[in-house]
């Protein structure tokens, strides 16, 4: 009789099969994230979300992991960033690890509070899109910047405003927004507007009309063209793909399983990147022929990180970045952190 495994592992879910390619170059990268907190983007314990990627081969990644393993009493399973960063030689080993990745890795950093502010602008003052939160919608950023800088000095009113937005925008697909949530959001907006009257955010807050907000929140119930408003994974993935593509090649992503990366969302992201990335479609074509727009996202394959050392390396990098960004040691990350990261602006 064949025994039954006590803990059978289900195959990874999600992803997007690679498209057929008629020409051009495909680069395969491996990715993972750190700092995921669901829709609780105001969790003080994890204020930053990081998405890391590497272009290593499996053998290269294995060698990196094995070089670290003797320093720890850790079995042959998955190696996580927490074990590295809690060790007695954490600083030395992290520096050595980052040195080995020079020129082969990338990190996109998202400050969650600032991300929320860009989401308010992207949702309620523009047309919601899968390009939101990326370099493709940078023209919306001045309004978000004005609101962020004014709001940060608004004390409790600012916290109440962001909390009310999170409650209103949670991705529970409602047929219509609950009136109590709408009322709470506009009470918070009005209080913030009173406390920050005369600031550069006056116009932004005034444009947040009840009619516009109600219309957009109602669309969340049935319009898949609007991405989940409290999910930083999708814009982080978009920026990662755009970085590695450079407008010249397609990127095939190998990614740890992530609930946000559903086939339908990835197809929409693929389409948005095809139309907005500025890629050189004259040089690279997809399977539909020379006239079709080129998408830098060739596809996304989900894997169990325990089975892929490249993803484990990306996880280590993401964890190191999340714990050291905005600290005295963040100079070590400078060669890796994306210039388009959504980091909290200064005063």
Coordinates of C-alpha atoms in Angstrom, one line a residue:
X1 CA 0.0 0.0 0.0
X2 CA 1.3 3.4 -0.9
X3 CA 1.4 5.8 2.1
X4 CA -0.2 9.2 2.2
X5 CA 1.9 12.2 3.0
X6 CA 1.0 13.7 6.3
X7 CA 1.4 17.2 5.0
X8 CA 0.9 17.2 1.2
X9 CA 2.0 20.4 -0.5
X10 CA -0.5 21.8 -3.0
X11 CA 0.9 23.3 -6.2
X12 CA 1.4 27.1 -6.2
X13 CA -1.6 29.1 -7.3
X14 CA -1.9 32.2 -9.5
X15 CA 0.6 33.4 -12.1
X16 CA 0.4 34.1 -15.8
X17 CA 1.7 31.7 -18.4
X18 CA 4.5 33.1 -20.5
X19 CA 3.3 34.5 -23.9
X20 CA 4.7 33.0 -27.1
X21 CA 7.6 35.1 -28.4
X22 CA 8.5 35.7 -32.0
X23 CA 11.6 37.7 -31.3
X24 CA 13.5 39.7 -28.7
X25 CA 15.3 38.9 -25.5
X26 CA 13.7 37.4 -22.4
X27 CA 15.3 37.9 -19.0
X28 CA 14.2 35.6 -16.2
X29 CA 14.2 37.1 -12.7
X30 CA 13.2 35.7 -9.3
X31 CA 11.3 37.9 -6.8
X32 CA 9.9 37.9 -3.2
X33 CA 8.6 40.5 -0.8
X34 CA 8.9 41.5 2.8
X35 CA 6.5 43.6 5.0
X36 CA 3.2 42.3 3.8
X37 CA 0.5 43.2 6.3
X38 CA -2.7 42.7 4.3
X39 CA -4.9 45.8 4.1
X40 CA -3.5 47.0 7.5
X41 CA -1.2 49.5 5.8
X42 CA -1.0 51.6 9.0
X43 CA 0.6 48.9 11.1
X44 CA 3.4 50.6 12.9
X45 CA 5.4 47.3 13.1
X46 CA 5.8 47.2 9.3
X47 CA 5.8 50.7 7.9
X48 CA 7.7 49.7 4.8
X49 CA 7.0 47.1 2.0
X50 CA 9.9 45.9 0.0
X51 CA 9.9 43.9 -3.3
X52 CA 13.3 42.4 -4.2
X53 CA 14.4 40.7 -7.5
X54 CA 17.6 38.9 -8.7
X55 CA 18.7 37.7 -12.1
X56 CA 20.8 34.8 -10.7
X57 CA 20.9 31.3 -12.0
X58 CA 19.8 28.4 -9.7
X59 CA 23.4 27.3 -9.2
X60 CA 24.6 30.8 -8.3
X61 CA 21.7 31.3 -5.8
X62 CA 22.4 27.9 -4.2
X63 CA 26.1 28.8 -3.7
X64 CA 25.0 32.1 -2.0
X65 CA 22.7 30.3 0.4
X66 CA 25.2 27.5 1.2
X67 CA 27.9 30.1 1.9
X68 CA 25.6 31.5 4.7
X69 CA 24.3 28.2 6.1
X70 CA 27.4 27.2 8.1
X71 CA 27.0 30.3 10.2
X72 CA 23.7 29.1 11.6
X73 CA 22.1 26.1 13.1
X74 CA 19.6 25.8 10.4
X75 CA 18.4 22.7 8.6
X76 CA 18.5 22.2 4.9
X77 CA 15.1 23.8 4.4
X78 CA 14.3 27.4 3.5
X79 CA 16.7 30.1 4.8
X80 CA 14.9 33.3 5.9
X81 CA 16.1 36.9 6.4
X82 CA 15.2 36.9 10.1
X83 CA 17.8 34.2 10.9
X84 CA 20.5 36.2 9.1
X85 CA 19.7 39.5 10.8
X86 CA 19.4 38.1 14.3
X87 CA 22.8 36.5 14.2
X88 CA 25.9 37.7 16.0
X89 CA 27.6 38.5 12.7
X90 CA 24.5 40.0 11.1
X91 CA 26.2 43.2 9.9
X92 CA 29.2 41.5 8.5
X93 CA 27.3 38.7 6.8
X94 CA 24.7 41.1 5.4
X95 CA 27.4 43.3 3.9
X96 CA 29.1 40.2 2.3
X97 CA 25.7 39.0 1.0
X98 CA 24.9 42.4 -0.6
X99 CA 28.4 42.6 -2.1
X100 CA 27.9 39.3 -3.9
X101 CA 24.7 40.6 -5.4
X102 CA 26.2 43.8 -6.8
X103 CA 24.8 44.4 -10.3
X104 CA 22.5 41.4 -10.1
X105 CA 19.6 42.6 -7.8
X106 CA 17.0 45.3 -7.4
X107 CA 14.8 46.5 -4.6
X108 CA 11.6 48.5 -4.8
X109 CA 10.7 50.2 -1.5
X110 CA 7.2 51.4 -0.7
X111 CA 6.4 53.5 2.4
X112 CA 2.9 52.4 3.2
X113 CA 1.6 55.7 4.6
X114 CA 2.8 57.6 1.5
X115 CA 1.4 54.8 -0.6
X116 CA -2.0 55.4 1.0
X117 CA -1.9 59.0 0.1
X118 CA -1.1 58.3 -3.6
X119 CA -4.0 55.8 -3.6
X120 CA -6.4 58.6 -2.4
X121 CA -5.3 60.7 -5.3
X122 CA -5.2 57.9 -7.9
X123 CA -8.6 56.6 -6.9
X124 CA -10.6 59.8 -6.3
X125 CA -8.9 62.5 -8.3
X126 CA -7.9 60.5 -11.4
X127 CA -9.1 57.5 -13.4
X128 CA -8.3 54.4 -11.4
X129 CA -5.8 52.2 -13.2
X130 CA -3.3 49.4 -12.8
X131 CA -0.7 52.0 -13.6
X132 CA -1.4 53.8 -10.3
X133 CA 1.5 54.0 -7.9
X134 CA 4.1 53.5 -10.7
X135 CA 6.3 55.9 -12.8
X136 CA 3.5 55.7 -15.4
X137 CA 1.3 58.0 -13.3
X138 CA 4.0 60.4 -11.9
X139 CA 2.0 63.3 -13.2
X140 CA -0.5 62.7 -10.3
X141 CA 2.3 62.7 -7.7
X142 CA 2.4 66.5 -7.0
X143 CA -1.1 66.4 -5.6
X144 CA -0.2 63.4 -3.4
X145 CA 2.9 65.1 -2.3
X146 CA 1.0 68.3 -1.3
X147 CA -1.5 66.3 0.7
X148 CA 1.2 64.2 2.4
X149 CA 3.3 67.1 3.5
X150 CA 0.4 69.1 4.8
X151 CA -1.3 66.1 6.4
X152 CA 1.8 64.9 8.3
X153 CA 1.6 68.0 10.5
X154 CA -2.1 67.6 11.0
X155 CA -1.7 65.4 14.2
X156 CA -4.6 63.2 15.1
X157 CA -6.7 64.5 12.2
X158 CA -4.2 63.1 9.7
X159 CA -4.3 59.6 11.3
X160 CA -8.1 59.7 11.4
X161 CA -8.3 60.6 7.7
X162 CA -6.0 57.8 6.6
X163 CA -7.8 55.3 8.9
X164 CA -11.2 56.3 7.4
X165 CA -9.8 55.9 3.9
X166 CA -8.5 52.4 4.7
X167 CA -11.9 51.4 6.0
X168 CA -13.7 52.8 3.0
X169 CA -11.4 51.2 0.4
X170 CA -11.0 47.7 1.9
X171 CA -11.5 45.3 -1.0
X172 CA -14.8 43.9 0.2
X173 CA -16.8 44.0 -3.1
X174 CA -19.8 45.9 -2.0
X175 CA -22.7 46.7 -4.3
X176 CA -22.8 50.2 -2.8
X177 CA -20.6 51.9 -0.2
X178 CA -21.9 51.8 3.4
X179 CA -23.1 55.2 4.3
X180 CA -21.4 55.1 7.7
X181 CA -18.0 54.6 6.1
X182 CA -18.7 57.4 3.6
X183 CA -19.7 59.7 6.4
X184 CA -16.7 58.8 8.5
X185 CA -14.4 59.5 5.6
X186 CA -15.9 63.0 4.9
X187 CA -15.9 63.9 8.6
X188 CA -12.2 63.1 8.7
X189 CA -11.6 65.1 5.5
X190 CA -13.4 68.1 6.9
X191 CA -11.5 68.0 10.2
X192 CA -8.2 67.7 8.3
X193 CA -9.2 70.6 6.0
X194 CA -10.0 72.8 8.9
X195 CA -6.8 72.1 10.8
X196 CA -4.7 72.5 7.6
X197 CA -6.5 75.5 6.1
X198 CA -4.2 77.7 4.1
X199 CA -1.9 74.8 3.3
X200 CA -1.0 73.5 -0.2
X201 CA -3.4 70.6 0.4
X202 CA -6.5 72.9 0.4
X203 CA -7.3 72.2 -3.3
X204 CA -6.7 68.5 -3.1
X205 CA -9.1 68.1 -0.1
X206 CA -11.7 70.2 -1.8
X207 CA -11.6 68.1 -4.9
X208 CA -12.5 65.0 -2.8
X209 CA -16.2 65.4 -3.5
X210 CA -18.8 63.1 -2.1
X211 CA -20.2 62.4 -5.5
X212 CA -16.9 61.4 -7.0
X213 CA -15.9 59.2 -4.0
X214 CA -19.2 57.4 -3.9
X215 CA -19.0 56.7 -7.6
X216 CA -15.5 55.2 -7.4
X217 CA -16.2 53.1 -4.3
X218 CA -19.3 51.8 -5.9
X219 CA -17.3 50.7 -8.9
X220 CA -15.0 48.6 -6.6
X221 CA -17.9 46.2 -6.3
X222 CA -18.0 45.2 -9.9
X223 CA -15.3 46.8 -12.0
X224 CA -12.2 44.6 -12.3
X225 CA -10.3 47.4 -14.2
X226 CA -9.8 49.0 -10.8
X227 CA -6.9 47.2 -9.0
X228 CA -7.3 46.3 -5.3
X229 CA -6.7 49.8 -3.8
X230 CA -4.8 48.7 -0.7
X231 CA -2.4 46.2 -2.4
X232 CA 1.2 47.5 -2.9
X233 CA 2.3 44.2 -4.6
X234 CA 1.0 45.1 -8.0
X235 CA 2.7 48.5 -8.5
X236 CA 5.9 47.1 -6.9
X237 CA 5.9 44.2 -9.5
X238 CA 5.2 46.7 -12.3
X239 CA 8.2 48.8 -11.3
X240 CA 10.4 45.7 -11.0
X241 CA 9.5 44.6 -14.5
X242 CA 10.1 48.1 -15.9
X243 CA 13.5 48.2 -14.3
X244 CA 14.7 44.9 -15.6
X245 CA 13.2 45.5 -19.1
X246 CA 14.8 48.8 -19.7
X247 CA 12.4 49.1 -22.7
X248 CA 14.5 46.6 -24.6
X249 CA 13.5 43.1 -23.4
X250 CA 10.7 41.0 -21.9
X251 CA 10.9 39.9 -18.3
X252 CA 9.7 36.5 -17.1
X253 CA 9.1 36.6 -13.4
X254 CA 9.6 33.7 -11.0
X255 CA 7.7 34.6 -7.8
X256 CA 6.9 33.1 -4.5
X257 CA 3.2 32.4 -4.3
X258 CA 1.2 35.6 -3.5
X259 CA -2.6 35.9 -3.3
X260 CA -2.5 39.3 -5.1
X261 CA -1.0 37.8 -8.2
X262 CA -4.1 36.4 -9.8
X263 CA -4.2 35.6 -13.6
X264 CA -6.8 38.3 -14.3
X265 CA -4.8 41.0 -12.4
X266 CA -1.6 40.0 -14.1
X267 CA -3.2 40.2 -17.5
X268 CA -4.4 43.7 -16.8
X269 CA -1.0 44.7 -15.6
X270 CA 0.6 43.2 -18.7
X271 CA -1.8 45.2 -20.9
X272 CA -1.1 48.5 -19.0
X273 CA 2.6 48.0 -19.2
X274 CA 2.4 47.3 -23.0
X275 CA 0.6 50.6 -23.5
X276 CA 2.5 52.8 -21.1
X277 CA 6.0 51.5 -20.6
X278 CA 7.6 53.3 -23.6
X279 CA 9.1 50.0 -24.8
X280 CA 10.6 49.9 -28.2
X281 CA 7.8 48.0 -30.0
X282 CA 9.6 48.4 -33.3
X283 CA 12.4 46.1 -32.1
X284 CA 10.4 43.7 -30.0
X285 CA 7.0 42.1 -30.9
X286 CA 4.7 39.8 -29.3
X287 CA 2.9 36.7 -30.7
X288 CA 0.1 38.9 -32.2
X289 CA 2.5 40.3 -34.8
X290 CA 4.6 43.4 -35.4
X291 CA 1.6 45.8 -35.0
X292 CA 0.8 44.6 -31.5
X293 CA 2.1 46.5 -28.5
X294 CA 5.1 45.1 -26.7
X295 CA 4.6 44.2 -23.0
X296 CA 7.7 44.0 -20.9
X297 CA 5.9 41.4 -18.7
X298 CA 6.3 38.1 -20.6
X299 CA 4.7 36.1 -17.8
X300 CA 4.8 35.2 -14.1
X301 CA 5.4 31.7 -12.7
X302 CA 4.6 31.1 -9.1
X303 CA 6.7 28.7 -7.1
X304 CA 7.1 27.4 -3.6
X305 CA 10.1 29.4 -2.3
X306 CA 11.4 26.3 -0.5
X307 CA 12.0 24.8 -3.9
X308 CA 13.8 27.7 -5.6
X309 CA 17.0 29.1 -4.1
X310 CA 16.7 32.2 -6.4
X311 CA 13.5 33.2 -4.6
X312 CA 15.2 32.5 -1.2
X313 CA 17.9 35.0 -2.2
X314 CA 15.3 37.5 -3.2
X315 CA 13.5 36.9 0.2
X316 CA 16.8 37.5 2.0
X317 CA 17.4 40.7 0.1
X318 CA 13.8 42.0 0.7
X319 CA 14.1 41.3 4.4
X320 CA 17.4 43.0 4.8
X321 CA 16.1 46.0 2.9
X322 CA 12.9 46.3 4.9
X323 CA 14.8 46.2 8.2
X324 CA 17.7 48.5 7.3
X325 CA 16.0 51.1 5.0
X326 CA 15.9 54.5 6.7
X327 CA 18.6 53.4 9.2
X328 CA 22.3 54.2 9.6
X329 CA 23.1 51.1 7.6
X330 CA 21.0 52.0 4.6
X331 CA 24.0 53.1 2.6
X332 CA 24.6 49.4 1.9
X333 CA 21.4 49.3 0.0
X334 CA 22.0 52.3 -2.2
X335 CA 23.2 50.3 -5.2
X336 CA 20.0 48.2 -5.1
X337 CA 17.1 50.5 -4.2
X338 CA 15.1 51.7 -7.2
X339 CA 15.1 55.4 -8.0
X340 CA 11.4 55.1 -8.5
X341 CA 10.7 53.6 -5.1
X342 CA 7.7 55.2 -3.3
X343 CA 9.6 56.4 -0.3
X344 CA 8.2 59.0 2.1
X345 CA 9.4 62.5 0.9
X346 CA 11.3 64.8 3.2
X347 CA 9.9 68.0 4.6

